[in-house]
Coordinates of C-alpha atoms in Angstrom, one line a residue:
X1 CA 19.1 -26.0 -34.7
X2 CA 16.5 -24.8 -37.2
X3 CA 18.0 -23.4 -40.0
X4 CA 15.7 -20.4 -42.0
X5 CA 16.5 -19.7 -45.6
X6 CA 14.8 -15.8 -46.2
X7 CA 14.3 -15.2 -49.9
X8 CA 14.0 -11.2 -50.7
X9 CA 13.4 -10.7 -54.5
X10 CA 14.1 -7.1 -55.6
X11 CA 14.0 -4.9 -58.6
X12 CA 14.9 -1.0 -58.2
X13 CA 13.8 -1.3 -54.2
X14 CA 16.6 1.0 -52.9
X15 CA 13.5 3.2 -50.7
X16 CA 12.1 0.3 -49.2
X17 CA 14.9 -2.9 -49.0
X18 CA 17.3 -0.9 -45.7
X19 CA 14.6 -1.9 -43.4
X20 CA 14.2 -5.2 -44.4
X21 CA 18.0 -6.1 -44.5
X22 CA 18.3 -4.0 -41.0
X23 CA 15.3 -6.6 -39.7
X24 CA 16.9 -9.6 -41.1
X25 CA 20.2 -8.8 -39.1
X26 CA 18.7 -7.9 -36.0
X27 CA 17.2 -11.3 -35.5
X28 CA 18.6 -13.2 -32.1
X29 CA 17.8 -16.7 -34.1
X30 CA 21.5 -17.9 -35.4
X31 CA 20.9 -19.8 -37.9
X32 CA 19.6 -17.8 -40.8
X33 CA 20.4 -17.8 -44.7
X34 CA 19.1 -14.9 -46.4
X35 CA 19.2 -14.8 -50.3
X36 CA 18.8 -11.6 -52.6
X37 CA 17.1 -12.4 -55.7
X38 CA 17.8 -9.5 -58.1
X39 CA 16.3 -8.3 -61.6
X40 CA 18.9 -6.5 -63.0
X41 CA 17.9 -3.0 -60.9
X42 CA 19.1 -0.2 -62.0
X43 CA 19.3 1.9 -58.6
X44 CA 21.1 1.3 -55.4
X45 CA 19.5 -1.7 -54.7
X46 CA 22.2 -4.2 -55.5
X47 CA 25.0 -1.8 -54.2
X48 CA 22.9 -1.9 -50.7
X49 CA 22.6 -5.5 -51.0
X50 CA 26.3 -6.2 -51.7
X51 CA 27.6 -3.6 -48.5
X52 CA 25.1 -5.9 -46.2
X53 CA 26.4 -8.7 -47.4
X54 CA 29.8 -7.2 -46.5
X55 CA 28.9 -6.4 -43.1
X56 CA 27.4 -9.5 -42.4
X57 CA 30.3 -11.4 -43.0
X58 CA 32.8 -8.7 -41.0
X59 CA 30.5 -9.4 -37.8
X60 CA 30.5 -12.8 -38.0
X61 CA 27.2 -13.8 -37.1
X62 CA 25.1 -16.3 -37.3
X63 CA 23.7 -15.1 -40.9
X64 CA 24.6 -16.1 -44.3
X65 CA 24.0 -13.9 -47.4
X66 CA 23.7 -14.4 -50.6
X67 CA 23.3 -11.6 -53.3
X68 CA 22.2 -12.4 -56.9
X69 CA 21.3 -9.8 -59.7
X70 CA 20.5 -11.2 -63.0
X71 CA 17.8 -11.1 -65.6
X72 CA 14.7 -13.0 -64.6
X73 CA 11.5 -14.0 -66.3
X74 CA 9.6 -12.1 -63.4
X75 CA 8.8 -12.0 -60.0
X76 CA 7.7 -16.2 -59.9
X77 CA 10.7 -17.0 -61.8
X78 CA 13.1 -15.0 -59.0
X79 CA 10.9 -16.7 -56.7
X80 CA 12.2 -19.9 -58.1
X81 CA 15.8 -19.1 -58.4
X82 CA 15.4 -18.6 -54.7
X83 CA 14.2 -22.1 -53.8
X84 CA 16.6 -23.6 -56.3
X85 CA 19.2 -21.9 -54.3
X86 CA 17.4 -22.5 -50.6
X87 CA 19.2 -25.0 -47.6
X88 CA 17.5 -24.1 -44.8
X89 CA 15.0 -26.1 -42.7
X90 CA 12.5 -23.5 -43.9
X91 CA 11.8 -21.3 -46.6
X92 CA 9.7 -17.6 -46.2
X93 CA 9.5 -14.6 -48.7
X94 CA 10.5 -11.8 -47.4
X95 CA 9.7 -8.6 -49.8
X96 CA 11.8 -5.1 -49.8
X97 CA 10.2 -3.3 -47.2
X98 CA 9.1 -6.1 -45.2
X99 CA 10.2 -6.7 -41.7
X100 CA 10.2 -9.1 -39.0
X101 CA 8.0 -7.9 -35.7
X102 CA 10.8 -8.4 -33.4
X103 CA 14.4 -9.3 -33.3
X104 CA 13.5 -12.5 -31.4
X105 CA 10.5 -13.6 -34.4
X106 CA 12.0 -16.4 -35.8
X107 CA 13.8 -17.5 -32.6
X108 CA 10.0 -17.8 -31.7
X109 CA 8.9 -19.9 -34.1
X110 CA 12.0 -22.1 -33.6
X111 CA 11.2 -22.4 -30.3
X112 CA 7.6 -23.6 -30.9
X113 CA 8.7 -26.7 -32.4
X114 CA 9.1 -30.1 -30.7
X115 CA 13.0 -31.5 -31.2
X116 CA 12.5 -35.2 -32.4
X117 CA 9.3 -35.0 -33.8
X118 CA 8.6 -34.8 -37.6
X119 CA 8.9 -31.1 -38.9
X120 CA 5.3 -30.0 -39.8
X121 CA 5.1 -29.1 -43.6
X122 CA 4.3 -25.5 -43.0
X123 CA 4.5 -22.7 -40.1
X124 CA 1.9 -19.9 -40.5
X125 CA 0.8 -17.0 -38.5
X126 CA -0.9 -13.8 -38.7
X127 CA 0.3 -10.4 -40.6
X128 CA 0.2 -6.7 -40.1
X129 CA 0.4 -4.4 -42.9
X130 CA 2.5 -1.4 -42.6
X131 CA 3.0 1.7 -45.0
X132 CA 5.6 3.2 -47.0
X133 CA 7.6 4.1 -44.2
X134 CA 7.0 1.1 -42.1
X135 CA 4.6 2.5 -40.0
X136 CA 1.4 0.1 -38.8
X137 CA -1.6 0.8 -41.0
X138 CA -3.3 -2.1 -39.7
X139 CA -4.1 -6.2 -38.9
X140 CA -4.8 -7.9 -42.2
X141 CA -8.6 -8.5 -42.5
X142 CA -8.0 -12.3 -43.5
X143 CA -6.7 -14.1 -40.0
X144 CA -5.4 -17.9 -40.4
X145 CA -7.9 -20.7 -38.7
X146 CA -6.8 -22.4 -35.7
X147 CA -6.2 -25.7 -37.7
X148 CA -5.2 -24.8 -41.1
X149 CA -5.6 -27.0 -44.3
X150 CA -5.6 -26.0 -48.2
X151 CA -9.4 -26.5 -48.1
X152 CA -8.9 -22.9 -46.1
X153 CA -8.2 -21.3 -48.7
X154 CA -12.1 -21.9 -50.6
X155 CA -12.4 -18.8 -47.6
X156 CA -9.2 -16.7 -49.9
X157 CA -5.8 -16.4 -48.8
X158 CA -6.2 -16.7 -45.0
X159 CA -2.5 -16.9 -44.7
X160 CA -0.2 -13.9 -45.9
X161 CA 2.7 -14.9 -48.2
X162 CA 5.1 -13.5 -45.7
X163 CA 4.0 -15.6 -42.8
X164 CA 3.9 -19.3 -44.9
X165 CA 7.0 -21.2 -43.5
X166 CA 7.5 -23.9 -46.2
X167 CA 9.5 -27.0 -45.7
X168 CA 12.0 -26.7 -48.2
X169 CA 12.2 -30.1 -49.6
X170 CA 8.2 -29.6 -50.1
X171 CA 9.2 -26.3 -52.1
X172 CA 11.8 -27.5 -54.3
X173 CA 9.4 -30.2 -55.7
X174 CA 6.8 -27.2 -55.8
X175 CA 7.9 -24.7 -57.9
X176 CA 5.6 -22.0 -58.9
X177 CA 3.7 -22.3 -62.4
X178 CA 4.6 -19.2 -64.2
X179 CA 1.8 -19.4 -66.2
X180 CA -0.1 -17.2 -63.5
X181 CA 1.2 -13.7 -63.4
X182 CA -0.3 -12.0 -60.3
X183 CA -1.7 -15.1 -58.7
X184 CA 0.8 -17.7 -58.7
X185 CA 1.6 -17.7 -54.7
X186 CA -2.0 -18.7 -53.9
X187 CA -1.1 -21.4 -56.2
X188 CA 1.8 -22.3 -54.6
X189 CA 0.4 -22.4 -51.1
X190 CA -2.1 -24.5 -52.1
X191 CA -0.2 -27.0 -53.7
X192 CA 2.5 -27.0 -51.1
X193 CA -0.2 -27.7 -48.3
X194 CA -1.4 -30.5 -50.6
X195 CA 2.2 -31.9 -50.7
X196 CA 2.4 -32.0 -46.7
X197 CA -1.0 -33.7 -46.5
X198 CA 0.0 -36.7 -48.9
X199 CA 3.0 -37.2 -46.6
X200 CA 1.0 -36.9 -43.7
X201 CA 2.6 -33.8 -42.5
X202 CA 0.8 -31.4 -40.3
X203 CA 0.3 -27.4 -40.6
X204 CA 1.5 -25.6 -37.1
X205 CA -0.1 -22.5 -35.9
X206 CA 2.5 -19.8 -34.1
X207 CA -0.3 -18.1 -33.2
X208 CA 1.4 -15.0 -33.4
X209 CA 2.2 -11.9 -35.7
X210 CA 5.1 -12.9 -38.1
X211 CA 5.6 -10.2 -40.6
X212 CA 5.0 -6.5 -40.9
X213 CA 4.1 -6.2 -44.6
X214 CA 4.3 -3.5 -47.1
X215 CA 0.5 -2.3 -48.5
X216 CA 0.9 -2.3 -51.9
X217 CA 3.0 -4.6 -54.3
X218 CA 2.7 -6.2 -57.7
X219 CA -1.3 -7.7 -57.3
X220 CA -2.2 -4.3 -55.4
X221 CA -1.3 -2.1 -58.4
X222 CA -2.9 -5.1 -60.8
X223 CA -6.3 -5.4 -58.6
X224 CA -8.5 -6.6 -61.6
X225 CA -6.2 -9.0 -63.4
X226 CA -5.3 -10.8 -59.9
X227 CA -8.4 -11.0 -59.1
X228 CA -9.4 -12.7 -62.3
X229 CA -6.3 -14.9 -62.6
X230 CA -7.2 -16.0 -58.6
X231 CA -10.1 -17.2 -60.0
X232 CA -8.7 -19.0 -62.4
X233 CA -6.6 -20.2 -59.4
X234 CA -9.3 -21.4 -57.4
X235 CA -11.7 -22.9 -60.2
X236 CA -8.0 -25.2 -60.4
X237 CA -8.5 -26.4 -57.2
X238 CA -11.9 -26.1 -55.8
X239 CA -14.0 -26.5 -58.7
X240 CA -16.1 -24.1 -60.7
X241 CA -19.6 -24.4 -58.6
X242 CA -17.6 -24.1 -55.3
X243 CA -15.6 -21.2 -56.4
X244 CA -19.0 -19.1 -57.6
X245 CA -20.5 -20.2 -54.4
X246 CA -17.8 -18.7 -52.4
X247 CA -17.1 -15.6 -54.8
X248 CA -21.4 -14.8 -53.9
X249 CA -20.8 -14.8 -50.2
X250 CA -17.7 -12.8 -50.5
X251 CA -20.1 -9.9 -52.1
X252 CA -22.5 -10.8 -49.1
X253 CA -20.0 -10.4 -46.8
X254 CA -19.0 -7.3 -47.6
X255 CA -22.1 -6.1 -48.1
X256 CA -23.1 -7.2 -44.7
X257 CA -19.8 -5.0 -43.6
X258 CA -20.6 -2.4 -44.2

């Protein structure tokens, strides 16, 4: 059976991390490791963490939790404590006040793979974005192509964070470059999809909603920077002409919106 390693990374989430932990527990799929990747918070954050953990292991499920709280270098570097620590199968980010769809989600996306054949070097889906209170806001503009590759991404980030399944021995010999501050899991993707096509592993579409994500977070509330640093990002790995060739249709495009 598939085995799921969920990394949450916190920092003073105490409003937003119930639901995610509640989501987490609810899923039917038994074989699930989730780790909580901690900054030190100075709210009820770890203290909620710690009593899920508790319960977790009183019911006996199929779910393993692991609760960490420690100083960190940022989000990228609890990012990477997370994949350090990672054994599953498959590794997804799962912020605080993120949740899963449904209970069944990632018995889904077990169930979509072939037993005996290779595992592909990434699962990806689509993403709705949900408010404060978890509420549905709406389907995230960007939708993932049919046939995914990291040339995809000359189009932005098609696929949302939350719904990039990684193989986890592709991410532990990917970490994230710190160097980027709000950028750094465009990066990541990129390089990781590079990593399955040297081995010749393929990209599978679930064709399905994976995650219910919260609007907002780090590059939200840091529009300009992000959107400079991505830049930076994609100049890395599509080239300078490419990147301003893109960067002038996305000003079309939304023009043309309109």
């Amino acid at each position: 059976m598939i085995k799921f390693t969920i990394i949450t990374c916190t920092f003073n989430a105490e409003h937003e991390l119930q639901r995610t932990l509640d989501s987490v527990m609810e899923q039917s799929h038994a074989n699930i490791e989730h780790l909580i990747i901690d900054g030190l918070s100075s709210d009820r954050t770890v203290a909620m963490a710690q009593a899920y953990m508790a319960k977790v292991y009183n019911l006996n499920v199929g779910l393993q939790v692991e609760v960490v709280s420690e100083k960190d270098c940022g989000l990228y570097d609890a990012m990477n404590k997370g994949i350090g620590m990672a054994t599953g199968d498959y590794l997804v980010f799962l912020n605080a006040g993120d949740v899963f769809p449904a209970p069944d989600t990632l018995e889904h996306i077990s169930n979509g793979l072939v037993e005996g054949e290779e595992l592909p070097g990434v699962l990806y889906g689509n993403a709705d974005i949900v408010d404060d209170e978890g509420c549905f806001i709406r389907h995230r503009r960007l939708q993932p192509p049919e046939k995914l590759s990291w040339r995809s991404f000359r189009q932005g980030m098609v696929v949302c964070h939350q719904s990039f399944y990684a193989r986890t021995d592709l991410a532990k010999a990917t970490p994230y470059h710190l160097k980027y501050r709000y950028s750094a899991d465009v990066d990541w993707c990129i390089r990781i999809m590079k990593a399955a096509e040297k081995r010749g592993l393929v990209l599978k579409n679930i064709d399905d909603v994976l995650v219910n994500y919260l609007e907002g977070g780090m590059t939200a509330k840091n529009h300009w920077a992000s959107l400079k640093e991505r830049f930076h990002v994609m100049v890395a790995h599509f080239g300078l002409f490419t990147t301003v060739a893109m960067h002038l249709w996305f000003v079309v495009r939304s023009v043309i919106k309109r």
